[in-house]
CSV table of C-alpha atoms (C1' of nucleotides) in Angstrom, one decimal:
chain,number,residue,atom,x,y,z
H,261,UNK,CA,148.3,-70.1,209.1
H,262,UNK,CA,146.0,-69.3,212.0
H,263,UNK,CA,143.6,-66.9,210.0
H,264,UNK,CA,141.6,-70.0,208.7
H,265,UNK,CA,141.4,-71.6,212.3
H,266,UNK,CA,140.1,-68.6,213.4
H,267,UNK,CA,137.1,-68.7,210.9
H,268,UNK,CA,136.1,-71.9,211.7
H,269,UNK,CA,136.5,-71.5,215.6
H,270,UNK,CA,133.7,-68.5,214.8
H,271,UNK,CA,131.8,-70.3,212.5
H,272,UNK,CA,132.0,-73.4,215.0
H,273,UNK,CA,130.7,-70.8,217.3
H,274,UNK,CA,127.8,-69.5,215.2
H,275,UNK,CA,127.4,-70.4,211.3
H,276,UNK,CA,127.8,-67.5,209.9
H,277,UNK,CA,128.2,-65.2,206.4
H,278,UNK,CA,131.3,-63.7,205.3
H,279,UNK,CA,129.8,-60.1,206.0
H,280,UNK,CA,129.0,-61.4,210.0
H,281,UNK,CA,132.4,-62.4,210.5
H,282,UNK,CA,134.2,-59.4,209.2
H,283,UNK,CA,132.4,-57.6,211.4
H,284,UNK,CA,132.4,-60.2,214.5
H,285,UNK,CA,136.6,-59.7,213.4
H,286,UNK,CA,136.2,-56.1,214.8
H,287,UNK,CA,135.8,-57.5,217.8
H,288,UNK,CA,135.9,-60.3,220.5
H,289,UNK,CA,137.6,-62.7,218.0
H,290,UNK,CA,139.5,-60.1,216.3
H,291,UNK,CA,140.9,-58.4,219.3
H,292,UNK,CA,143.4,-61.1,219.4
H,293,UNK,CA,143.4,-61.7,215.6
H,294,UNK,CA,143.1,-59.1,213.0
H,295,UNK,CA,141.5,-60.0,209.5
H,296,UNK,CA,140.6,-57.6,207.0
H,297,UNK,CA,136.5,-58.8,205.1
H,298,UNK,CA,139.0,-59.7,201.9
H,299,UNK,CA,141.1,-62.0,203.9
H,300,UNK,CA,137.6,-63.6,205.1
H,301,UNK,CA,136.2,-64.0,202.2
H,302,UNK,CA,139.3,-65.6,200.6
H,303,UNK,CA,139.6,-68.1,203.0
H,304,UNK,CA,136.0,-69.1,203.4
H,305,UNK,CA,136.5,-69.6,199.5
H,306,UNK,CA,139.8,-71.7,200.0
H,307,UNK,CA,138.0,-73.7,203.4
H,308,UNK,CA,134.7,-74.5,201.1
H,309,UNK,CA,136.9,-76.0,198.2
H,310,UNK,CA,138.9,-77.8,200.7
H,311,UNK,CA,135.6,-79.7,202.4
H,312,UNK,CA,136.2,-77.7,206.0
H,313,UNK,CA,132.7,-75.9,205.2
H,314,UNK,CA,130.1,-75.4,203.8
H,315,UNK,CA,127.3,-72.7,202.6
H,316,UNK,CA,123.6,-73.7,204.1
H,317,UNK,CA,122.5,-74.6,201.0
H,318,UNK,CA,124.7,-77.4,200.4
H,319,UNK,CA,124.9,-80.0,202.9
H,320,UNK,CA,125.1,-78.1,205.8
H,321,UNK,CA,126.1,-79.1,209.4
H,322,UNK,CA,127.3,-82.8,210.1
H,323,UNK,CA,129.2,-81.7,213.3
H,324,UNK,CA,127.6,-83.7,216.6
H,325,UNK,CA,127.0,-81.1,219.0
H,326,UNK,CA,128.2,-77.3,219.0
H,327,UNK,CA,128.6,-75.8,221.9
H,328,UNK,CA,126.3,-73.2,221.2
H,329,UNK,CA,123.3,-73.4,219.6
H,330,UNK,CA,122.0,-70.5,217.2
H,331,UNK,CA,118.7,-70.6,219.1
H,332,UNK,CA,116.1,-68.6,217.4
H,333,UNK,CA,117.7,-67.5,213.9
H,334,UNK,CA,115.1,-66.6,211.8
H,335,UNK,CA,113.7,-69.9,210.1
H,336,UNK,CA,112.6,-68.6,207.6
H,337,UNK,CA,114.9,-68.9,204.5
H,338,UNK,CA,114.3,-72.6,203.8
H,339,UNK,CA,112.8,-73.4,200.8
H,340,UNK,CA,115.1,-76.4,200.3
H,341,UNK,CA,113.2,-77.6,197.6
H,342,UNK,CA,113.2,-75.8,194.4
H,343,UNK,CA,115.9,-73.3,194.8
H,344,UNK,CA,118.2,-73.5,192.1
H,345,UNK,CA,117.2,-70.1,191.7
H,346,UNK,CA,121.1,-68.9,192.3
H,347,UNK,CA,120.5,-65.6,193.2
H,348,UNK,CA,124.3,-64.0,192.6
H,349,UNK,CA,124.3,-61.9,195.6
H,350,UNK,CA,122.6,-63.5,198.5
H,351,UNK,CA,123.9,-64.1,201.9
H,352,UNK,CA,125.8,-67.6,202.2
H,353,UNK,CA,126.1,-68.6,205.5
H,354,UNK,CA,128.8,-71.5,206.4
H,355,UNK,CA,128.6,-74.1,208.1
H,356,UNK,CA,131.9,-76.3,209.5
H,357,UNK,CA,132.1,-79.8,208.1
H,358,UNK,CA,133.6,-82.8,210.2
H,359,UNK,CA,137.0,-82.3,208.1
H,360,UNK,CA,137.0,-78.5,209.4
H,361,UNK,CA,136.4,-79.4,213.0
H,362,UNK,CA,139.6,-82.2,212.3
H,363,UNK,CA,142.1,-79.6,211.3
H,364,UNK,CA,141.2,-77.8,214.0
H,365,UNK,CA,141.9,-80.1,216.3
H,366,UNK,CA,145.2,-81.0,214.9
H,367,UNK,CA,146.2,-77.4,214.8
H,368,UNK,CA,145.0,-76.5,218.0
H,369,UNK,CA,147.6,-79.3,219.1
H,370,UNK,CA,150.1,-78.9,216.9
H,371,UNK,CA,153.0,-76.6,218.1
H,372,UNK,CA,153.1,-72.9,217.3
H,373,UNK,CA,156.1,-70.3,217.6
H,374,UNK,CA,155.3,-68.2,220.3
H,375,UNK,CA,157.5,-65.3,221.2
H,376,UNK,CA,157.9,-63.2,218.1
H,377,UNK,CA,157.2,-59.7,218.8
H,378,UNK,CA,157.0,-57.0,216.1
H,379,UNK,CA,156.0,-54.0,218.0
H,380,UNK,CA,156.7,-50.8,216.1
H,381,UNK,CA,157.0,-48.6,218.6
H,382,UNK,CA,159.8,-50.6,220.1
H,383,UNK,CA,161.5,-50.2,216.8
H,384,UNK,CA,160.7,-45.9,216.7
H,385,UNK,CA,162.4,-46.4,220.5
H,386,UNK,CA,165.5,-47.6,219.4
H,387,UNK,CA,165.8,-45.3,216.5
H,388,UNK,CA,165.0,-42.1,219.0
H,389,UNK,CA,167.4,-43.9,221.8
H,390,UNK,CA,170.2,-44.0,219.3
H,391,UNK,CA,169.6,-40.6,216.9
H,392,UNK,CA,168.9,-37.8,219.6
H,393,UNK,CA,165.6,-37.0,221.0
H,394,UNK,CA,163.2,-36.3,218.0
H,395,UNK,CA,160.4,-35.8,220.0
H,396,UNK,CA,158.5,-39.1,220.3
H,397,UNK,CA,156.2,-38.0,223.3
H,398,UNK,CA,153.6,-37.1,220.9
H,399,UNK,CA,153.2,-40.7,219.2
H,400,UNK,CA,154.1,-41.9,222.5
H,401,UNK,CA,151.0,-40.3,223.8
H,402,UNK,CA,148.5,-41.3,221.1
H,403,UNK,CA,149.0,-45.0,221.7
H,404,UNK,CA,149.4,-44.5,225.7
H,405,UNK,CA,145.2,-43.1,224.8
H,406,UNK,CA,144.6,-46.1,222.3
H,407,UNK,CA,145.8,-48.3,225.0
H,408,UNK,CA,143.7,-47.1,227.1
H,409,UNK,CA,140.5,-47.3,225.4
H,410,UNK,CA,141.0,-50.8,225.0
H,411,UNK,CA,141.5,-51.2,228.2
H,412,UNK,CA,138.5,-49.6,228.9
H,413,UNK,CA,136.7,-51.3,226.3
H,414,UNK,CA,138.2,-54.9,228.2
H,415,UNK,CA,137.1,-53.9,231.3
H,416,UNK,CA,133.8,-53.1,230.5
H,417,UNK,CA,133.1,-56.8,228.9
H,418,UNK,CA,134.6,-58.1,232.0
H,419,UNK,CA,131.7,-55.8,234.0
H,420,UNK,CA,128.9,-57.1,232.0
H,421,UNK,CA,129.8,-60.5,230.7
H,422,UNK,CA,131.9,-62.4,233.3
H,423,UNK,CA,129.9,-62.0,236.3
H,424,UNK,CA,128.8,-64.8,238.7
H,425,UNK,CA,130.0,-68.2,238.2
H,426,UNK,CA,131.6,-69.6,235.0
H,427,UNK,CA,131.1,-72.5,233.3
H,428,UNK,CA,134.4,-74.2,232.0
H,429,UNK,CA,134.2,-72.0,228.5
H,430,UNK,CA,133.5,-68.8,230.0
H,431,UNK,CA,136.6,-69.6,232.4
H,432,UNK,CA,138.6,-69.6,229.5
H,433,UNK,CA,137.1,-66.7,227.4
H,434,UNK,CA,137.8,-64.9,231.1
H,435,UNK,CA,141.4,-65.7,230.8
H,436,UNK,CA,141.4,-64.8,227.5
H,437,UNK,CA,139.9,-61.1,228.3
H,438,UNK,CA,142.1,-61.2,231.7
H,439,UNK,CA,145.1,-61.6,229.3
H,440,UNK,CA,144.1,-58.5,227.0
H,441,UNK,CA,143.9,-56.7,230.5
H,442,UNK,CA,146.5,-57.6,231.8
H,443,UNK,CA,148.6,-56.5,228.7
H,444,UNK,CA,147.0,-53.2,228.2
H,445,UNK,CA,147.8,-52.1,232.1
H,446,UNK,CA,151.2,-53.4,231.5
H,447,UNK,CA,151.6,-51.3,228.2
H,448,UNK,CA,150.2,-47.9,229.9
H,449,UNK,CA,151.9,-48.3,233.0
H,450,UNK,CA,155.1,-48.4,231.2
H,451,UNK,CA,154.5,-46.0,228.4
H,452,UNK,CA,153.9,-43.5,231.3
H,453,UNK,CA,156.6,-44.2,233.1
H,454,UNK,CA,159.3,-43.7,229.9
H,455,UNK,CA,157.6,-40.5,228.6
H,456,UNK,CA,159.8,-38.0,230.6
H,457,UNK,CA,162.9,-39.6,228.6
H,458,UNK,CA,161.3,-38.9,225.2
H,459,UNK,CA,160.8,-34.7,225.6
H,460,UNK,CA,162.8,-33.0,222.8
H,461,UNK,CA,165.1,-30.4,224.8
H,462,UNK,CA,164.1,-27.4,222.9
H,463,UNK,CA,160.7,-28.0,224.6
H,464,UNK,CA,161.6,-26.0,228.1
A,750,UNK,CA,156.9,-50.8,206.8
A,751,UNK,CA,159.4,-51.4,209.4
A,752,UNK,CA,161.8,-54.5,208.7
A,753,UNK,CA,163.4,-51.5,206.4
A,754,UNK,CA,163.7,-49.3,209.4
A,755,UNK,CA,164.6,-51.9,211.9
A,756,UNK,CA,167.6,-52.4,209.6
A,757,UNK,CA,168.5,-49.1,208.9
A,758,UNK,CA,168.7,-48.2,212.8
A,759,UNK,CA,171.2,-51.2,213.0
A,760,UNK,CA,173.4,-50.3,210.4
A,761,UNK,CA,173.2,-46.9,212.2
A,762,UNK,CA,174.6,-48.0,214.9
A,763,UNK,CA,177.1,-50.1,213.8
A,764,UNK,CA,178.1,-50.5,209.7
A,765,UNK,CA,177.6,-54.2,209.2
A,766,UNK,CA,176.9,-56.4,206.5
A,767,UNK,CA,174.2,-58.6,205.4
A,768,UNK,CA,175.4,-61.3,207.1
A,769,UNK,CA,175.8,-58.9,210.5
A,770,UNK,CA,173.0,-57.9,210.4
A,771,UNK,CA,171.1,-61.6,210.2
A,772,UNK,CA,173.0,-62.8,213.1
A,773,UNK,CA,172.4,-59.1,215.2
A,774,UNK,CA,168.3,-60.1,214.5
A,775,UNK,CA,168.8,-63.4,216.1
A,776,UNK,CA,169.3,-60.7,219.0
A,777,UNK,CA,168.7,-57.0,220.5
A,778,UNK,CA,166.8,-55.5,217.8
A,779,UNK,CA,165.2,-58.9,216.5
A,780,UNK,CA,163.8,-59.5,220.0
A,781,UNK,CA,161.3,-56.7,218.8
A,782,UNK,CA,161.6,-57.5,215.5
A,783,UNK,CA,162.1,-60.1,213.7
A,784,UNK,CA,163.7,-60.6,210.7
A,785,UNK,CA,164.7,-63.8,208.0
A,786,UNK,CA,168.6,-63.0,206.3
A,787,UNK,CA,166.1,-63.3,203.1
A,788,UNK,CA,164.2,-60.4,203.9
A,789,UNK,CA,167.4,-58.6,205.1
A,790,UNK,CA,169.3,-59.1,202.0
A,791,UNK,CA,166.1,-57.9,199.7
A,792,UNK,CA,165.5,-54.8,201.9
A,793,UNK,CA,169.5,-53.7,201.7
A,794,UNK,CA,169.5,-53.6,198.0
A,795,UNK,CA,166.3,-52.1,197.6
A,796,UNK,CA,167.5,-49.4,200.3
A,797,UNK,CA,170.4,-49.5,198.4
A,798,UNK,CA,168.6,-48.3,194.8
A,799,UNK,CA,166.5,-45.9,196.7
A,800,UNK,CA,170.0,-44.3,197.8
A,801,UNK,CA,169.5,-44.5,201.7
A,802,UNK,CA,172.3,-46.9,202.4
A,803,UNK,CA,175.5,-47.4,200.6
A,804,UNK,CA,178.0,-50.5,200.4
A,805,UNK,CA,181.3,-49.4,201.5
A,806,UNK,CA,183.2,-49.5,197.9
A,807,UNK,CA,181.0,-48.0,196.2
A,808,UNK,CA,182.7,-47.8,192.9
A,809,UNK,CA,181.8,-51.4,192.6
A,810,UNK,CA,180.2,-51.3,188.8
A,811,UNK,CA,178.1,-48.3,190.1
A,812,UNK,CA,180.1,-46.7,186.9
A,813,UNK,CA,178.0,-47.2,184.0
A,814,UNK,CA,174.3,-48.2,183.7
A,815,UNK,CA,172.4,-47.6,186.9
A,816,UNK,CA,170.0,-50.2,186.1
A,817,UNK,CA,171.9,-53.3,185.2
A,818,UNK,CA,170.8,-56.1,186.2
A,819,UNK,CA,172.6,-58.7,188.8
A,820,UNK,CA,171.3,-62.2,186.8
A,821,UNK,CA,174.4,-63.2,184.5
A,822,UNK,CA,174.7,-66.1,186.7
A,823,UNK,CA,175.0,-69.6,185.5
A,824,UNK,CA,176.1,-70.4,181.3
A,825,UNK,CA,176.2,-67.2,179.6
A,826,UNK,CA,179.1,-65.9,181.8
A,827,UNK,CA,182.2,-65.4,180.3
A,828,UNK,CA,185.2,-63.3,180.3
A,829,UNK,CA,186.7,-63.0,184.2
A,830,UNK,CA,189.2,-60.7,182.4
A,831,UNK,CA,186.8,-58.0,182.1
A,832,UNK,CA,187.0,-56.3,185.3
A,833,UNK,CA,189.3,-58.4,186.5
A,834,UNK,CA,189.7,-57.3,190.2
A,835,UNK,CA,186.1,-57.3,192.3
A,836,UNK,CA,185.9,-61.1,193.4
A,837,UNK,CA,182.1,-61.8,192.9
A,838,UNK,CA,181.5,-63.2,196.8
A,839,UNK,CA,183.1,-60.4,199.2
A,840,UNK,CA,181.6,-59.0,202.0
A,841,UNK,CA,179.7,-55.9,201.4
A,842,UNK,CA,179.7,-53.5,204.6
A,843,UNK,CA,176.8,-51.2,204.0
A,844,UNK,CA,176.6,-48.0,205.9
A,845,UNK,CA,172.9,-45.4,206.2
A,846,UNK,CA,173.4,-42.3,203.8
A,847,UNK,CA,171.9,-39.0,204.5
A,848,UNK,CA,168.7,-39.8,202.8
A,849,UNK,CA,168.4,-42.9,204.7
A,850,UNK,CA,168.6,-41.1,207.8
A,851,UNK,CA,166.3,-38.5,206.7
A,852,UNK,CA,163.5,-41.5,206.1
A,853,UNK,CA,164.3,-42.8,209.3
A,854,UNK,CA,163.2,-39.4,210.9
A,855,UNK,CA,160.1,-39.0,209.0
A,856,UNK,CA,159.2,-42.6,209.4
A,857,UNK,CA,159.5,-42.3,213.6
A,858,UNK,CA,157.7,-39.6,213.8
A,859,UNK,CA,154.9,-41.0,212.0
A,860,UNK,CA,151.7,-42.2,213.2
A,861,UNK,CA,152.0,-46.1,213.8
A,862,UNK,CA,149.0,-48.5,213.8
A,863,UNK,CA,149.6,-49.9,217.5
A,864,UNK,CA,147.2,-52.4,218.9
A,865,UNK,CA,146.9,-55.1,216.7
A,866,UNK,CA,148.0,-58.3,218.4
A,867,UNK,CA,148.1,-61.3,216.5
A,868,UNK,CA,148.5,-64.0,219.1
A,869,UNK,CA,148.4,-67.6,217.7
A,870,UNK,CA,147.8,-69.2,221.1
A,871,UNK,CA,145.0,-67.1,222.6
A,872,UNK,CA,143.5,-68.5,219.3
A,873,UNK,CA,144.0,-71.7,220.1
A,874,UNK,CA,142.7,-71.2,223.7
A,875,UNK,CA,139.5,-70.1,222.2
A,876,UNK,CA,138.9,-73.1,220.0
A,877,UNK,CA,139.6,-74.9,223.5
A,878,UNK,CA,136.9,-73.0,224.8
A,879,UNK,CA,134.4,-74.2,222.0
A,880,UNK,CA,135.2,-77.6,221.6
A,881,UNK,CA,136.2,-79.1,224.8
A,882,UNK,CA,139.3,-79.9,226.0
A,883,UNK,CA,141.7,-80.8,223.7
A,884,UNK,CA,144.8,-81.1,225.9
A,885,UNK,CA,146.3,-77.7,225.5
A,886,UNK,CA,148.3,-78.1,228.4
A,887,UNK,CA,151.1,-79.6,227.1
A,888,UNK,CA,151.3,-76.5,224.2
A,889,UNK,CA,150.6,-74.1,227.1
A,890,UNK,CA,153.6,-75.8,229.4
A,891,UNK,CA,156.1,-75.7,226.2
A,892,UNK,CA,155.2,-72.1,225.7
A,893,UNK,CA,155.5,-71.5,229.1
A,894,UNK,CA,158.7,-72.5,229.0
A,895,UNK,CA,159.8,-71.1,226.1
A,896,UNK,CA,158.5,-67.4,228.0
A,897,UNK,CA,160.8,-68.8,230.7
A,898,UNK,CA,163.9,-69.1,229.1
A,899,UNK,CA,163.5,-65.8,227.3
A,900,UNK,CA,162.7,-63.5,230.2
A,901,UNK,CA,165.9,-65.5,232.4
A,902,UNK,CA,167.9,-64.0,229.3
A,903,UNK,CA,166.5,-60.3,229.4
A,904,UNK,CA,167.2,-60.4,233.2
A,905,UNK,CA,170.9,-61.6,232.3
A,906,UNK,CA,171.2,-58.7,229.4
A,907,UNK,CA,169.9,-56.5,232.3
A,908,UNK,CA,172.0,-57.6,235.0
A,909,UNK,CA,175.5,-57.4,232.5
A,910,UNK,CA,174.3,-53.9,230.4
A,911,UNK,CA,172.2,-52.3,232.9
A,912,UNK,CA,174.5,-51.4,235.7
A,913,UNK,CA,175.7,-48.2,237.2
A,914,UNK,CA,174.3,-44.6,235.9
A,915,UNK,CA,173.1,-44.5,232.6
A,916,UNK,CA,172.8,-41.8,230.0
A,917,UNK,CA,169.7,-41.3,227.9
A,918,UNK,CA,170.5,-43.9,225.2
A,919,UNK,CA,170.9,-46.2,227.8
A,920,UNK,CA,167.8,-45.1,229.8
A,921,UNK,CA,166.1,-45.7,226.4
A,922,UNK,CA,167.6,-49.1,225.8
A,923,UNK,CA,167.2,-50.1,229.6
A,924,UNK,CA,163.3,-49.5,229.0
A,925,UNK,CA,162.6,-51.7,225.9
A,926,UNK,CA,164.3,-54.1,227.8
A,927,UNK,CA,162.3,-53.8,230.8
A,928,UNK,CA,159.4,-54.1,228.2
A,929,UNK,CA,160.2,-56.8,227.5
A,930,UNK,CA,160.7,-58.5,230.9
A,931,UNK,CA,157.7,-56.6,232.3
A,932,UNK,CA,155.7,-58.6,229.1
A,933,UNK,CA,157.7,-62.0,229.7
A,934,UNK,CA,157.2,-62.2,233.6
A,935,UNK,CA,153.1,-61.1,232.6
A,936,UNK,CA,152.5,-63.9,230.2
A,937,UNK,CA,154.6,-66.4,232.5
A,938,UNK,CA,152.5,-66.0,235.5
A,939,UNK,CA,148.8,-65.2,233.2
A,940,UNK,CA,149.9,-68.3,231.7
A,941,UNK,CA,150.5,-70.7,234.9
A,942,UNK,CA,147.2,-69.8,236.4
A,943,UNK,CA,145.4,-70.7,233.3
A,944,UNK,CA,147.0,-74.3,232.9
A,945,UNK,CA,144.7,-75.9,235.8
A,946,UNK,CA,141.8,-74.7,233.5
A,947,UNK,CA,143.3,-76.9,230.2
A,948,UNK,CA,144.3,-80.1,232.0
A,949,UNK,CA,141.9,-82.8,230.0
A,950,UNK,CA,139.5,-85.2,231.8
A,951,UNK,CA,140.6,-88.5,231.4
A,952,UNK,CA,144.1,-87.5,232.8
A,953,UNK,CA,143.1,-88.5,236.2
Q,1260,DC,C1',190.2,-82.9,201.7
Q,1261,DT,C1',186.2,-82.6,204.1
Q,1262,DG,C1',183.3,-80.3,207.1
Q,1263,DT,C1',181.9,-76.0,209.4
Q,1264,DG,C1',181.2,-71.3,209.4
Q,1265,DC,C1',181.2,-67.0,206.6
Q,1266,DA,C1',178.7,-64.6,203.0
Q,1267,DT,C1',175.4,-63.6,199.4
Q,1268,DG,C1',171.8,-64.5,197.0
Q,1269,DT,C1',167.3,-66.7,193.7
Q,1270,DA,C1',162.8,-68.9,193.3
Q,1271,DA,C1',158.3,-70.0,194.4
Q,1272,DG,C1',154.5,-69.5,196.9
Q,1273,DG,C1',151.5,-68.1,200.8
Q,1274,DA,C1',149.7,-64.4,203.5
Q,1275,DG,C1',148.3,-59.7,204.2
Q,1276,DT,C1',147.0,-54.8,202.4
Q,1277,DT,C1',144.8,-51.4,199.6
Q,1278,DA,C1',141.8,-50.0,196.2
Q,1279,DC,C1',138.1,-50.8,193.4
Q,1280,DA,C1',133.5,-52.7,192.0
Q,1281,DT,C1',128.7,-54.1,192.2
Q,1282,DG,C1',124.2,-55.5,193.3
Q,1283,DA,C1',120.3,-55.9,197.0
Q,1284,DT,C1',117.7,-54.3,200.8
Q,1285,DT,C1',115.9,-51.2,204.1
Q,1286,DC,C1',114.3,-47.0,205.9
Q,1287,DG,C1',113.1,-42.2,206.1
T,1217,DC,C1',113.6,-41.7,195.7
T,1218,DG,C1',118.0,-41.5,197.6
T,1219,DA,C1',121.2,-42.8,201.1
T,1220,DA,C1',122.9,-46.1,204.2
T,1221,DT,C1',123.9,-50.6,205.1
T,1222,DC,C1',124.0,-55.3,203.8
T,1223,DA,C1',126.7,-58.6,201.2
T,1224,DT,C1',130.1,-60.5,198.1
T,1225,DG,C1',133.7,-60.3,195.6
T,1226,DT,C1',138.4,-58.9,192.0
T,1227,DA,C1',142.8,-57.1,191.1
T,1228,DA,C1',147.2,-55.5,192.1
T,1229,DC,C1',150.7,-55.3,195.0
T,1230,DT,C1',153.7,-55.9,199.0
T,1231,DC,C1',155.5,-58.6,202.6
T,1232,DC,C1',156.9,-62.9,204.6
T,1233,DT,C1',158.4,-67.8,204.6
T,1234,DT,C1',160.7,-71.9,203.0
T,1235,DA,C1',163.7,-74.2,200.2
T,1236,DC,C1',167.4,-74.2,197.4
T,1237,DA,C1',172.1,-72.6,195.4
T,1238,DT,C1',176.8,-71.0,195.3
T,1239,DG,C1',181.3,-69.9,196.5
T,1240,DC,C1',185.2,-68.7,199.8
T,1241,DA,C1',188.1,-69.5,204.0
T,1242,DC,C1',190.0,-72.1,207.5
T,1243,DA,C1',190.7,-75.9,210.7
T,1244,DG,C1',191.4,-80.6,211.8
DNA sequence: CTGTGCATGTAAGGAGTTACATGATTCG
DNA sequence: CGAATCATGTAACTCCTTACATGCACAG
């Protein structure tokens, strides 16, 4: 399960509350791994009981040195003294334990599956390639554009936060964009290319 | 959901069984999308109540109550001599009714998600990023490879199938394959120039 | 007569999706 | 004050994975 790994890499990253993460999952993280604020929340809950993490409140951090350091978050929600106070609804903010930053480590180096596609449209393809032409352009279209946001979207991180020289990190988050790139130019370029085929007849 | 779908293109093109239809996922259409003979067998029979597919002898205890149900496994059986004929193990060849097809229509011509990748090793690659470097060459090379070996069969599938004019299913067909070479050869060559990057320290 | 391939399933559990619920804070 | 946003969760359900179970047919 890589959904977990993912939520500690962020929270490795920046300690954070469920809420930040769902939303951090809308993007950079979550462009290459989708998880609804459910999902989160689950897992955080499944993580904490395991000892990965931890909310502030209870013996928080542990780790040596993360790579990035939180800097100036707002200091002001100490008062480790006389809490006990347990507010229901208040913002918990995690922390990754030693045990969290192990399994990570072992499943970063563990081996994983790699090439298993499920790509609907593929599917839709070979449904329209073997039933007449039903008139696929359309949908065809609409992704070809979604496709193309994101690509705009990638392009413009690339502008604004990969410029000038990279440390080792950055080279990799680079690659990691670079792949998304790559993959989206690919996707259009070919989506163009096969949308003559997919014209219902009756169109002329 | 599409594992229904992927299944009821295949039995589309060719009648099959369960069993078929596992082994044809280890191929063709399962190189899009993939699919356990678990699943498969769950998704005929529920296709199979819905009234989109059919086994081929229908009359098979079909007769009398709609809803019975398959358990009367194990003690409780008794009395072979009831319907005497219809050995219990045979193979079932199911083929796509009308109402099947009809799904299959509506279905393809529906709006799909599209862009949400769910890459386990670009995950991976990130935790790299955060927390030094873990040795993720080795993971990257067997990966590598595995891309390797996959793309060196397309080209084969392409080189045996793909010959001489084509007509438009074949077009079709020819393109999701080239999708899938076009992706292979991308992730291949993203992945080679990324593997100085992983290499850790102490190697020298 | 034993192993391999054909052929069909059940059971249990983990992961993901969709819908609903609720209280706290902030801002106009 | 009311609406938006912050923040956390439950419940129900579907889908996917892994392991196990059974029985027939055929070849060596």
């Amino acid at each position: 399960m890589s959904t977990q790994h993912a939520l500690l890499i962020s929270l490795i990253e920046k300690p954070s509350s469920g809420y930040d993460l769902a939303r951090r999952f809308d993007k950079s993280i979550g462009y290459f791994w989708h998880a609804t604020h459910q999902q989160i929340y689950r897992e955080l809950g499944r993580m904490a009981e395991l000892g990965w993490i931890a909310a502030d409140e209870t013996a928080r951090e542990a780790t040596t040195q993360p790579t990035t350091q939180p800097a100036a978050q707002s200091t002001d929600n100490a008062a480790p003294e006389g809490n006990a106070v347990e507010k229901k609804n208040r913002k918990k903010v995690y922390g990754v334990l030693p045990a969290g930053r192990q399994e990570l480590v072992r499943w970063v180096l563990s081996p994983g599956a790699g090439l298993d596609q499920r790509e609907e449209i593929l599917v839709k393809l070979r449904a329209d390639a073997a039933i007449g032409p039903l008139g696929l352009d359309q949908e065809m279209l609409r992704l070809i554009a979604l496709h193309e946001e994101r690509l705009a979207l990638y392009r413009n991180i690339e502008r604004k936060d990969f410029a000038g020289t990279l440390d080792r990190r950055q080279k990799i988050q680079h690659a990691l964009l670079m792949r998304g790139i790559q993959f989206q130019e690919n996707w259009v370029k070919w989506g163009r290319e096969l949308l003559p085929l997919l014209e219902k007849a009756d169109k002329a």
